PDB file of C-alpha atoms in Angstrom:
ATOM      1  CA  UNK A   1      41.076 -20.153 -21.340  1.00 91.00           C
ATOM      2  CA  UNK A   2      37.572 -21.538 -20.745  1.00 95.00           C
ATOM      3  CA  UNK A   3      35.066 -21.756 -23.102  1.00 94.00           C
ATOM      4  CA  UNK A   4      32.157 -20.424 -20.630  1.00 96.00           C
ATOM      5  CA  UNK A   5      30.717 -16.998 -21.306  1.00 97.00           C
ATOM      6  CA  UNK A   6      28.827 -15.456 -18.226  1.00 97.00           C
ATOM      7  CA  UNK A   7      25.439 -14.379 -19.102  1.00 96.00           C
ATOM      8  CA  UNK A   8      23.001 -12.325 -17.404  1.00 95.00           C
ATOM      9  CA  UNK A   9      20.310 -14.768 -15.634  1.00 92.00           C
ATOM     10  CA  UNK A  10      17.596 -15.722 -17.335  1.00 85.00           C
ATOM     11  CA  UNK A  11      15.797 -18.674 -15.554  1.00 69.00           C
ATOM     12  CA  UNK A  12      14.061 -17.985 -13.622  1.00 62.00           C
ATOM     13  CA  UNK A  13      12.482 -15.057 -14.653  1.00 65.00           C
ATOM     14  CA  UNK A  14      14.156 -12.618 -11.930  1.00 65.00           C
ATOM     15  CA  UNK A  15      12.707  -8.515 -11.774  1.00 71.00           C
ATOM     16  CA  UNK A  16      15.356  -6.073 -11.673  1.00 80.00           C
ATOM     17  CA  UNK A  17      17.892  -8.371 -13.839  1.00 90.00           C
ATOM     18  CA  UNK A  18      19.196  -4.974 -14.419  1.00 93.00           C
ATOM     19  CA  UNK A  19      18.619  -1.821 -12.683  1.00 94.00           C
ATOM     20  CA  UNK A  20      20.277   2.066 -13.232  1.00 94.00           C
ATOM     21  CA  UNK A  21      23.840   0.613 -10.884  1.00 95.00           C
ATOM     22  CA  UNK A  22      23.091  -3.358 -10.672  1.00 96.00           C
ATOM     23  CA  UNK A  23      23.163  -6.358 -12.892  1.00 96.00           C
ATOM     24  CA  UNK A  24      22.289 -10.181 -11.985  1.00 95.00           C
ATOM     25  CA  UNK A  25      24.472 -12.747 -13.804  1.00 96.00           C
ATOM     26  CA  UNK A  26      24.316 -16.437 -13.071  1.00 94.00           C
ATOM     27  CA  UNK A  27      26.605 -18.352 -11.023  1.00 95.00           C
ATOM     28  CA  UNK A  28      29.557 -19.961 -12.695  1.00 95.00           C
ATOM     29  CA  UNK A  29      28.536 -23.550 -11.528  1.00 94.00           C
ATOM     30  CA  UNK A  30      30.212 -26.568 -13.318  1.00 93.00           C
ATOM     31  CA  UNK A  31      32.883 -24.454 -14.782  1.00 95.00           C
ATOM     32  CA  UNK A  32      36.178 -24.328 -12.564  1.00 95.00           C
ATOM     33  CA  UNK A  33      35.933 -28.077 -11.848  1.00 91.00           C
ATOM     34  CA  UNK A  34      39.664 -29.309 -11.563  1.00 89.00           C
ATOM     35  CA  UNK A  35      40.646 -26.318 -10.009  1.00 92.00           C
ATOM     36  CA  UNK A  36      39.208 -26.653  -6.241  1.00 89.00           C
ATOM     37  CA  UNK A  37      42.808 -24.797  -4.338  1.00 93.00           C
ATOM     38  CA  UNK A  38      41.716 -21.477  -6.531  1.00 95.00           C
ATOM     39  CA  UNK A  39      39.755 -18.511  -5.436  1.00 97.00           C
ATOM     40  CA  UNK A  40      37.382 -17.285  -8.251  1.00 97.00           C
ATOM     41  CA  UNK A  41      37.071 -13.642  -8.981  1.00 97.00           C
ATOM     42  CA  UNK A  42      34.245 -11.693 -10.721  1.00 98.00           C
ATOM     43  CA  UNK A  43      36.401  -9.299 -12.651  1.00 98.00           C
ATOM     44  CA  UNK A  44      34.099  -6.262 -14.005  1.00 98.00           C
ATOM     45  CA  UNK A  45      35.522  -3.948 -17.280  1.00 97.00           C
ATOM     46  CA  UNK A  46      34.291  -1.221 -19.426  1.00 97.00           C
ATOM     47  CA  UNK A  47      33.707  -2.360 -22.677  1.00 96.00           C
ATOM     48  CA  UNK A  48      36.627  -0.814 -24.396  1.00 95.00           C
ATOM     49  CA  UNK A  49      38.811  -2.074 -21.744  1.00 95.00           C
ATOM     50  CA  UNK A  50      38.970  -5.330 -21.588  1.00 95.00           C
ATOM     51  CA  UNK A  51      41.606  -5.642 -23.953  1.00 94.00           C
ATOM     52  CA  UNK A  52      44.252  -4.189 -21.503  1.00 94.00           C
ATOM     53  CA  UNK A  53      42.966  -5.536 -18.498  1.00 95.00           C
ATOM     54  CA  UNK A  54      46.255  -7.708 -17.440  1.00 92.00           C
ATOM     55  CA  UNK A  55      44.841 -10.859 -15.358  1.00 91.00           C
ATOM     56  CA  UNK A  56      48.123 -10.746 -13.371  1.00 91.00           C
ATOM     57  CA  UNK A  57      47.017  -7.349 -11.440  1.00 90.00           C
ATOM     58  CA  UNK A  58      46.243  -8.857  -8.106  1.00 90.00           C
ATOM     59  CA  UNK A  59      42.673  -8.645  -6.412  1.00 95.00           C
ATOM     60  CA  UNK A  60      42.774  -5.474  -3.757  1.00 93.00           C
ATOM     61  CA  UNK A  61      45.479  -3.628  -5.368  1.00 95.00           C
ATOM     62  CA  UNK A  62      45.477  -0.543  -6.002  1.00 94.00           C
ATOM     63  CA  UNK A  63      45.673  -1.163  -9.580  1.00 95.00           C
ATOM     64  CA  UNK A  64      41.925  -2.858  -9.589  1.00 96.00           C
ATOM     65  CA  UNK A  65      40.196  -1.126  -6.624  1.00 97.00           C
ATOM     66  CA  UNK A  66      36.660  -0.385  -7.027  1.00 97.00           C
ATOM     67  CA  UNK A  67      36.757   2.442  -5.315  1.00 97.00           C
ATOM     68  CA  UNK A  68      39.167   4.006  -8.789  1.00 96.00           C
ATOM     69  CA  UNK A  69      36.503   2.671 -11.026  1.00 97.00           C
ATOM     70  CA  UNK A  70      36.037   3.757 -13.705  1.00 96.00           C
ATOM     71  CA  UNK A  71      39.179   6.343 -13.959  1.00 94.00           C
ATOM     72  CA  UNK A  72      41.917   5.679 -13.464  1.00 95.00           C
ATOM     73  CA  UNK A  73      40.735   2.013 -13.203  1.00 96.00           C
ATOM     74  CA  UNK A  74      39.135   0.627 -16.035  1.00 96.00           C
ATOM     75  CA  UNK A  75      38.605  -3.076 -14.736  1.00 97.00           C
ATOM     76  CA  UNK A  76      38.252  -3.765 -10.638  1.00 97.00           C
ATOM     77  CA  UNK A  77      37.979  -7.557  -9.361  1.00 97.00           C
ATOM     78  CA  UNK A  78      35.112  -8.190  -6.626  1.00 97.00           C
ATOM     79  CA  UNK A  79      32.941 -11.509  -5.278  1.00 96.00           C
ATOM     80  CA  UNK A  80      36.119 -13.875  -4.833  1.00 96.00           C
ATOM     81  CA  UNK A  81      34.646 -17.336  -3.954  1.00 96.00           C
ATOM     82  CA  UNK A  82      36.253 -21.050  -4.014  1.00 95.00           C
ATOM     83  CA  UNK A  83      35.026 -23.789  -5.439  1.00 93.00           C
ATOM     84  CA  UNK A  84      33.004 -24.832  -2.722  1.00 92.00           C
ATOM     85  CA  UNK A  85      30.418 -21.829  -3.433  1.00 92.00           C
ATOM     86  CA  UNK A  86      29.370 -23.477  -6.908  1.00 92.00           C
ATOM     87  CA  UNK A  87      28.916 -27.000  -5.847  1.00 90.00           C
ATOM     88  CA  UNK A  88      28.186 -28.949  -9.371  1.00 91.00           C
ATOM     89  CA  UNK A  89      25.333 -29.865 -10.142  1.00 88.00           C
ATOM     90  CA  UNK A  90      23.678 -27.189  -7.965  1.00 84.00           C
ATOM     91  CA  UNK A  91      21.709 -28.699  -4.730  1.00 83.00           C
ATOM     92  CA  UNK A  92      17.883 -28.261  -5.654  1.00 83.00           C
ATOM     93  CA  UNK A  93      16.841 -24.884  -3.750  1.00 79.00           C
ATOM     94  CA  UNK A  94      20.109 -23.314  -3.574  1.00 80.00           C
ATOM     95  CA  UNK A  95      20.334 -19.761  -5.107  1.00 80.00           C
ATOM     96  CA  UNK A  96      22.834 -20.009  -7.909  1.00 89.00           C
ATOM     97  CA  UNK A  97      22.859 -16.171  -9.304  1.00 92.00           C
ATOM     98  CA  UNK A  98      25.272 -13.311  -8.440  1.00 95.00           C
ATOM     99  CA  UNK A  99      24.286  -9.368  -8.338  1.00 95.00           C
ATOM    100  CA  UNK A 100      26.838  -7.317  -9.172  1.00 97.00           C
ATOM    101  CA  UNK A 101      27.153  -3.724  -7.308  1.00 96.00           C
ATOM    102  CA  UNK A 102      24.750  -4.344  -4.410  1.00 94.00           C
ATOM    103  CA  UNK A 103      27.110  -3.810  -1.492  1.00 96.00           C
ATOM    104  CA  UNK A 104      26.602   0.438  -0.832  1.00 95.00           C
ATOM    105  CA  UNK A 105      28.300   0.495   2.340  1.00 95.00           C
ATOM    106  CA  UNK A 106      31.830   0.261   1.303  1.00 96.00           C
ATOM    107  CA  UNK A 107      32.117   2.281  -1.792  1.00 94.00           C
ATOM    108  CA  UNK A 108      33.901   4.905  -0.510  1.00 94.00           C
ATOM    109  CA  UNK A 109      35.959   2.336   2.042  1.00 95.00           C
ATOM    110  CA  UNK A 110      39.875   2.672   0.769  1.00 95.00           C
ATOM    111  CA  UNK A 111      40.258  -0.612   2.960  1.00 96.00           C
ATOM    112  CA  UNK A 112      37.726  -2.683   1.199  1.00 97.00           C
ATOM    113  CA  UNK A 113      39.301  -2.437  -2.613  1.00 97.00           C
ATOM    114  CA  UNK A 114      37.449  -5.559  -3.468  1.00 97.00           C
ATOM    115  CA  UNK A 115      33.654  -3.634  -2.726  1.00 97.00           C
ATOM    116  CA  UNK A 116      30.777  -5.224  -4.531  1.00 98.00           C
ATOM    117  CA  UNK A 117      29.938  -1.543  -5.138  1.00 97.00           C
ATOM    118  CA  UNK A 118      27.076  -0.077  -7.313  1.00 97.00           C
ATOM    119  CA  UNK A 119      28.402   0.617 -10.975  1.00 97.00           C
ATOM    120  CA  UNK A 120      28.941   4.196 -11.420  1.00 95.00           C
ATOM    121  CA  UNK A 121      26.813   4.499 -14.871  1.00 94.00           C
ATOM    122  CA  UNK A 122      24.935   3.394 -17.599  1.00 95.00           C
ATOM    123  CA  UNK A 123      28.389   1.043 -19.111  1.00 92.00           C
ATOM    124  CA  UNK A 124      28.496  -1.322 -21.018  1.00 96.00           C
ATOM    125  CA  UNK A 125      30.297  -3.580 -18.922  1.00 98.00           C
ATOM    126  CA  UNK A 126      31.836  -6.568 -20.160  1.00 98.00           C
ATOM    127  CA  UNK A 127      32.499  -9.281 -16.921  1.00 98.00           C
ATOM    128  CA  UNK A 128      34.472 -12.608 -16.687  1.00 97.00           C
ATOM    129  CA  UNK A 129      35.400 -15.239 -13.702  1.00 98.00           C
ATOM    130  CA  UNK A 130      39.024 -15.620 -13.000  1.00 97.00           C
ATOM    131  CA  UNK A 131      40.900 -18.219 -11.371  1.00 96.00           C
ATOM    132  CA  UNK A 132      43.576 -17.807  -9.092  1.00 96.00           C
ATOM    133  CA  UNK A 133      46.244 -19.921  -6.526  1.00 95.00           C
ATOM    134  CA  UNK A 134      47.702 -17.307  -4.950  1.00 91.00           C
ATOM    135  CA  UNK A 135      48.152 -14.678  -7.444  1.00 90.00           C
ATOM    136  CA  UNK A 136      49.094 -16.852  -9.892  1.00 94.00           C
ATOM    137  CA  UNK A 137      45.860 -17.038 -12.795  1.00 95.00           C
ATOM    138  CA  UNK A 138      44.906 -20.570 -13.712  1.00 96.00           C
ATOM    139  CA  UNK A 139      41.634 -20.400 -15.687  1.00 96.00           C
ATOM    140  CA  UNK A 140      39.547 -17.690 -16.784  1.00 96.00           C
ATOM    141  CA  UNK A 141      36.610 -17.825 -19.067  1.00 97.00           C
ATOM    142  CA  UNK A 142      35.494 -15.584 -22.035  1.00 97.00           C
ATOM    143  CA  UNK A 143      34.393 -12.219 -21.482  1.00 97.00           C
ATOM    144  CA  UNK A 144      30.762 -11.511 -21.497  1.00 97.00           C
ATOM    145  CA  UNK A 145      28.879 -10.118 -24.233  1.00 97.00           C
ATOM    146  CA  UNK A 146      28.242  -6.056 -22.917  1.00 97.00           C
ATOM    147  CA  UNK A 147      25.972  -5.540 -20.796  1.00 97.00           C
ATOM    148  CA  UNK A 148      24.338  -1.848 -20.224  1.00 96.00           C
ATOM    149  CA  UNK A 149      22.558  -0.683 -17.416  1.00 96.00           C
ATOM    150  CA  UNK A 150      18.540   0.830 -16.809  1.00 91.00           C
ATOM    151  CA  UNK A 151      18.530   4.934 -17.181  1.00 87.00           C
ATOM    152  CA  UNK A 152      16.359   7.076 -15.901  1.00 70.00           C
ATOM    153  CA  UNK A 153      14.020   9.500 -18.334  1.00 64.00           C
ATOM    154  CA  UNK A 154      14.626  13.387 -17.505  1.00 60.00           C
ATOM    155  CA  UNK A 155      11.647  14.871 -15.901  1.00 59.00           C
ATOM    156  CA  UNK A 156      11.253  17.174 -19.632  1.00 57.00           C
ATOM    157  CA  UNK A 157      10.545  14.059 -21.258  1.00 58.00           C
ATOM    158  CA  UNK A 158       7.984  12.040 -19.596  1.00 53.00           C
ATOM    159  CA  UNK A 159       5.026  13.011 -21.113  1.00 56.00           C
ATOM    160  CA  UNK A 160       2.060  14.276 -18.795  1.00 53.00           C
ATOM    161  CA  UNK A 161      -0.696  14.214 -21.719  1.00 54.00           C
ATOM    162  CA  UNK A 162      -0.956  10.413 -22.191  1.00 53.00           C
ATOM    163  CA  UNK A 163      -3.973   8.364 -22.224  1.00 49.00           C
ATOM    164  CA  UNK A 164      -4.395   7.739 -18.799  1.00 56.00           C
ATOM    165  CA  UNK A 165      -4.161  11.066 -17.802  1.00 60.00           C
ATOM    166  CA  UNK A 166      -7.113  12.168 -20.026  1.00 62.00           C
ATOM    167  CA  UNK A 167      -8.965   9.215 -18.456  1.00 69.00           C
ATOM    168  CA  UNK A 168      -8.336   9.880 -15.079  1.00 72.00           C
ATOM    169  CA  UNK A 169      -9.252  13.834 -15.374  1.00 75.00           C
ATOM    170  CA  UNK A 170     -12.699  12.208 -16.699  1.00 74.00           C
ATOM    171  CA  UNK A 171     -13.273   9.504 -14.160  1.00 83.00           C
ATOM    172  CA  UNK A 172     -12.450  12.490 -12.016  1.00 81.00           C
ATOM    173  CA  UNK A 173     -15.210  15.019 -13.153  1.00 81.00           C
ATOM    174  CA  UNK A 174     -18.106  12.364 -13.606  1.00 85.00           C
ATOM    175  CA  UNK A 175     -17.373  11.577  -9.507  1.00 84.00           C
ATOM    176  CA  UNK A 176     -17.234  15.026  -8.648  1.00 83.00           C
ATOM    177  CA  UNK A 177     -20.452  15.977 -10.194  1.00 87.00           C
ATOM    178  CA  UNK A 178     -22.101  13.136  -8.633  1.00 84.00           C
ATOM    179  CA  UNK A 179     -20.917  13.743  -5.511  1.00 80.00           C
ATOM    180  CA  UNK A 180     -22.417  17.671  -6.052  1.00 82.00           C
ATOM    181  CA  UNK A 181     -25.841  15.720  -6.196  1.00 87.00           C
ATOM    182  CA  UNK A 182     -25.550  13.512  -3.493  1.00 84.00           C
ATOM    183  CA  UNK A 183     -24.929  16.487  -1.446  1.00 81.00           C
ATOM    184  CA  UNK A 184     -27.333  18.907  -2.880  1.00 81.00           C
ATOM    185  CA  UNK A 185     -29.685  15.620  -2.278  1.00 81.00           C
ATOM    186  CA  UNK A 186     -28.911  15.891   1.594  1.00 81.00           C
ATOM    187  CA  UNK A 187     -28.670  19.086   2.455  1.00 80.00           C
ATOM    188  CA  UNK A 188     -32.687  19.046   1.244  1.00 79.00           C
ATOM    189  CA  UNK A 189     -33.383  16.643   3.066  1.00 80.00           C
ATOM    190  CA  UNK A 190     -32.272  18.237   5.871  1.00 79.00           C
ATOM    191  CA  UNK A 191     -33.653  21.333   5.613  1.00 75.00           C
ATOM    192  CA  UNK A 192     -36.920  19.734   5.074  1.00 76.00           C
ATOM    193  CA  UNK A 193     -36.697  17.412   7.982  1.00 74.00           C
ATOM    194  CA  UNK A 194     -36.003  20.510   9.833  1.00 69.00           C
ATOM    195  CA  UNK A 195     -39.304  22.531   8.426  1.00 65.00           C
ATOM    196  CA  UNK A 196     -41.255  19.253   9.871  1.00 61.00           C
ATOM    197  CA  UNK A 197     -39.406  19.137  13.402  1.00 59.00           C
ATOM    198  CA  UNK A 198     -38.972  23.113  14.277  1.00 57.00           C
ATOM    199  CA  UNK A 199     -41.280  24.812  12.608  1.00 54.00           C
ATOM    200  CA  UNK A 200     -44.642  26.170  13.873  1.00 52.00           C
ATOM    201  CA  UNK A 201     -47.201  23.515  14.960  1.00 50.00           C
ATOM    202  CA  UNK A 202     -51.100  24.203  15.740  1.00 51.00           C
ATOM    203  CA  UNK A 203     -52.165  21.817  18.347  1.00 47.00           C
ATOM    204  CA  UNK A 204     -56.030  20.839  18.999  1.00 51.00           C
ATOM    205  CA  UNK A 205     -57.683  21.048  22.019  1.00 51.00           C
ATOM    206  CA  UNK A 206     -58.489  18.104  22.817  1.00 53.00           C
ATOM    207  CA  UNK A 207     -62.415  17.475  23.025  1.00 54.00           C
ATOM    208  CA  UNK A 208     -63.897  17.797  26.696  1.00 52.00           C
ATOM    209  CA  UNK A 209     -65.477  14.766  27.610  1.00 51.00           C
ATOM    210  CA  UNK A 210     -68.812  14.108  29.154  1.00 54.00           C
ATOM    211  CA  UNK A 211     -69.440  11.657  31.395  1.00 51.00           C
ATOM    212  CA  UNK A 212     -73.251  11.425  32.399  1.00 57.00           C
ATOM    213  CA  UNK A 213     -73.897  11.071  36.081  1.00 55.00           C
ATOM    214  CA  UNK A 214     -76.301   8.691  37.479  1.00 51.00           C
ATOM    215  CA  UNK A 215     -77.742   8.264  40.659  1.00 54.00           C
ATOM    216  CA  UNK A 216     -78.284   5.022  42.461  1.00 52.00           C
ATOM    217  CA  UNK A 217     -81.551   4.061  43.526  1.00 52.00           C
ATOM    218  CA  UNK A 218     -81.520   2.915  47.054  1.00 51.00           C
ATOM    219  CA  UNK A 219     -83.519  -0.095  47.751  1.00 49.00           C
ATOM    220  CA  UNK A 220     -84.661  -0.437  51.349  1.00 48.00           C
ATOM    221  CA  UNK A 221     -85.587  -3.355  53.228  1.00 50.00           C
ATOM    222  CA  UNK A 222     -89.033  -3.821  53.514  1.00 50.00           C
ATOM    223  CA  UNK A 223     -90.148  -4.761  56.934  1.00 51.00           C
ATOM    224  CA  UNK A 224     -91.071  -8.549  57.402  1.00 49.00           C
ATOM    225  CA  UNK A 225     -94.733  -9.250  56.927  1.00 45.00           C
ATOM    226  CA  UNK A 226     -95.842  -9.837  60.262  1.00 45.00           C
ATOM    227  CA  UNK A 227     -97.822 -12.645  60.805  1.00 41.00           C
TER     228      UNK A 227
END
């Protein structure tokens, strides 16, 4: 029996440590040293059954299969790893958490009993990381402290009268009646650009102009002065 409890990670920071059929728990590095010819196993519970799980029910049986979880099984195993997956102390850069229920493709796969599937409800779930060499269990740590899942609100109680709403019905009127002006604005401006363009015109005559003849006096040679 180890003294190691896993926790739900916390550093860094991750979004969606939990979500409505996922949880993110921390890698068991530096735990199972001594121990490097065992496979590690994630086992997962409900709460009020981790009492009776026996540690000697093999991996892929049909007596932890995920696929049974949550009735008739109350506790599947899932995520076997050796040793060599939580190198100690952990390689700067490596990811060193685990999220449990992300595999969706074999949930309903009778040939995968070990599925990382999503968790079927809200929980709590209690987890712990088991050792084994061959089927035989050589270390396991404590149980985890339970850990319950996001749920979503019913649509009848998610209010629709909050404070943003009453802002955005606001924000929403003062742009509408501006945009009412800007319009009204334009369409006068057309029309009267329109009056200017297509309406009736009086154009001038334009003033005759006179242009005063004059007639060239014609200068004649006057015959040489005889001498």
């Amino acid at each position: 029996q180890l003294r190691y409890r896993p926790v739900l990670t916390q550093d860094p920071p991750l979004e969606g440590q939990t979500t409505a059929s996922t949880f993110v728990l921390d890698q068991p590095r530096c735990v199972f040293e001594g121990y490097g010819n065992a496979v590690i196993w994630l086992v997962v519970a409900l709460e009020q059954a981790t009492s009776t799980f026996n540690n000697t029910a093999g991996p892929g049986t049909a007596e932890t299969a995920f696929q049974d979880f949550p009735d008739p099984v109350r506790a599947y195993m899932t995520l076997n790893a050796t040793l060599g997956s939580y190198p100690c102390p952990k390689p700067a850069g490596d990811i060193t958490v685990l999220r449990v229920g992300s595999e969706t493709s074999c949930t309903r796969d009778a040939t995968r009993p070990t599925c990382n599937g999503p968790l079927p409800g809200p929980g709590p779930y209690k987890v712990k990381f088991l050792a084994l060499e061959g089927s035989v269990p050589v270390a396991e740590t404590a149980w985890s402290v339970p850990i319950a899942l996001r749920t979503a609100k019913p649509p009848s109680k998610i209010s629709t009268s909050n404070g943003h709403s009453a802002d955005m019905i606001a924000i929403t009127t003062i742009l509408s009646i501006l945009f009412a002006i800007l319009l009204a604005g334009l369409v006068a401006m057309l029309f009267f650009w329109g009056s200017d363009c297509g309406g009736s015109s009086t154009f001038s005559k334009p003033e005759s102009v006179t242009v005063r003849r004059y007639n060239t006096h014609h200068v004649y040679d006057q015959p040489a002065a005889r001498l």
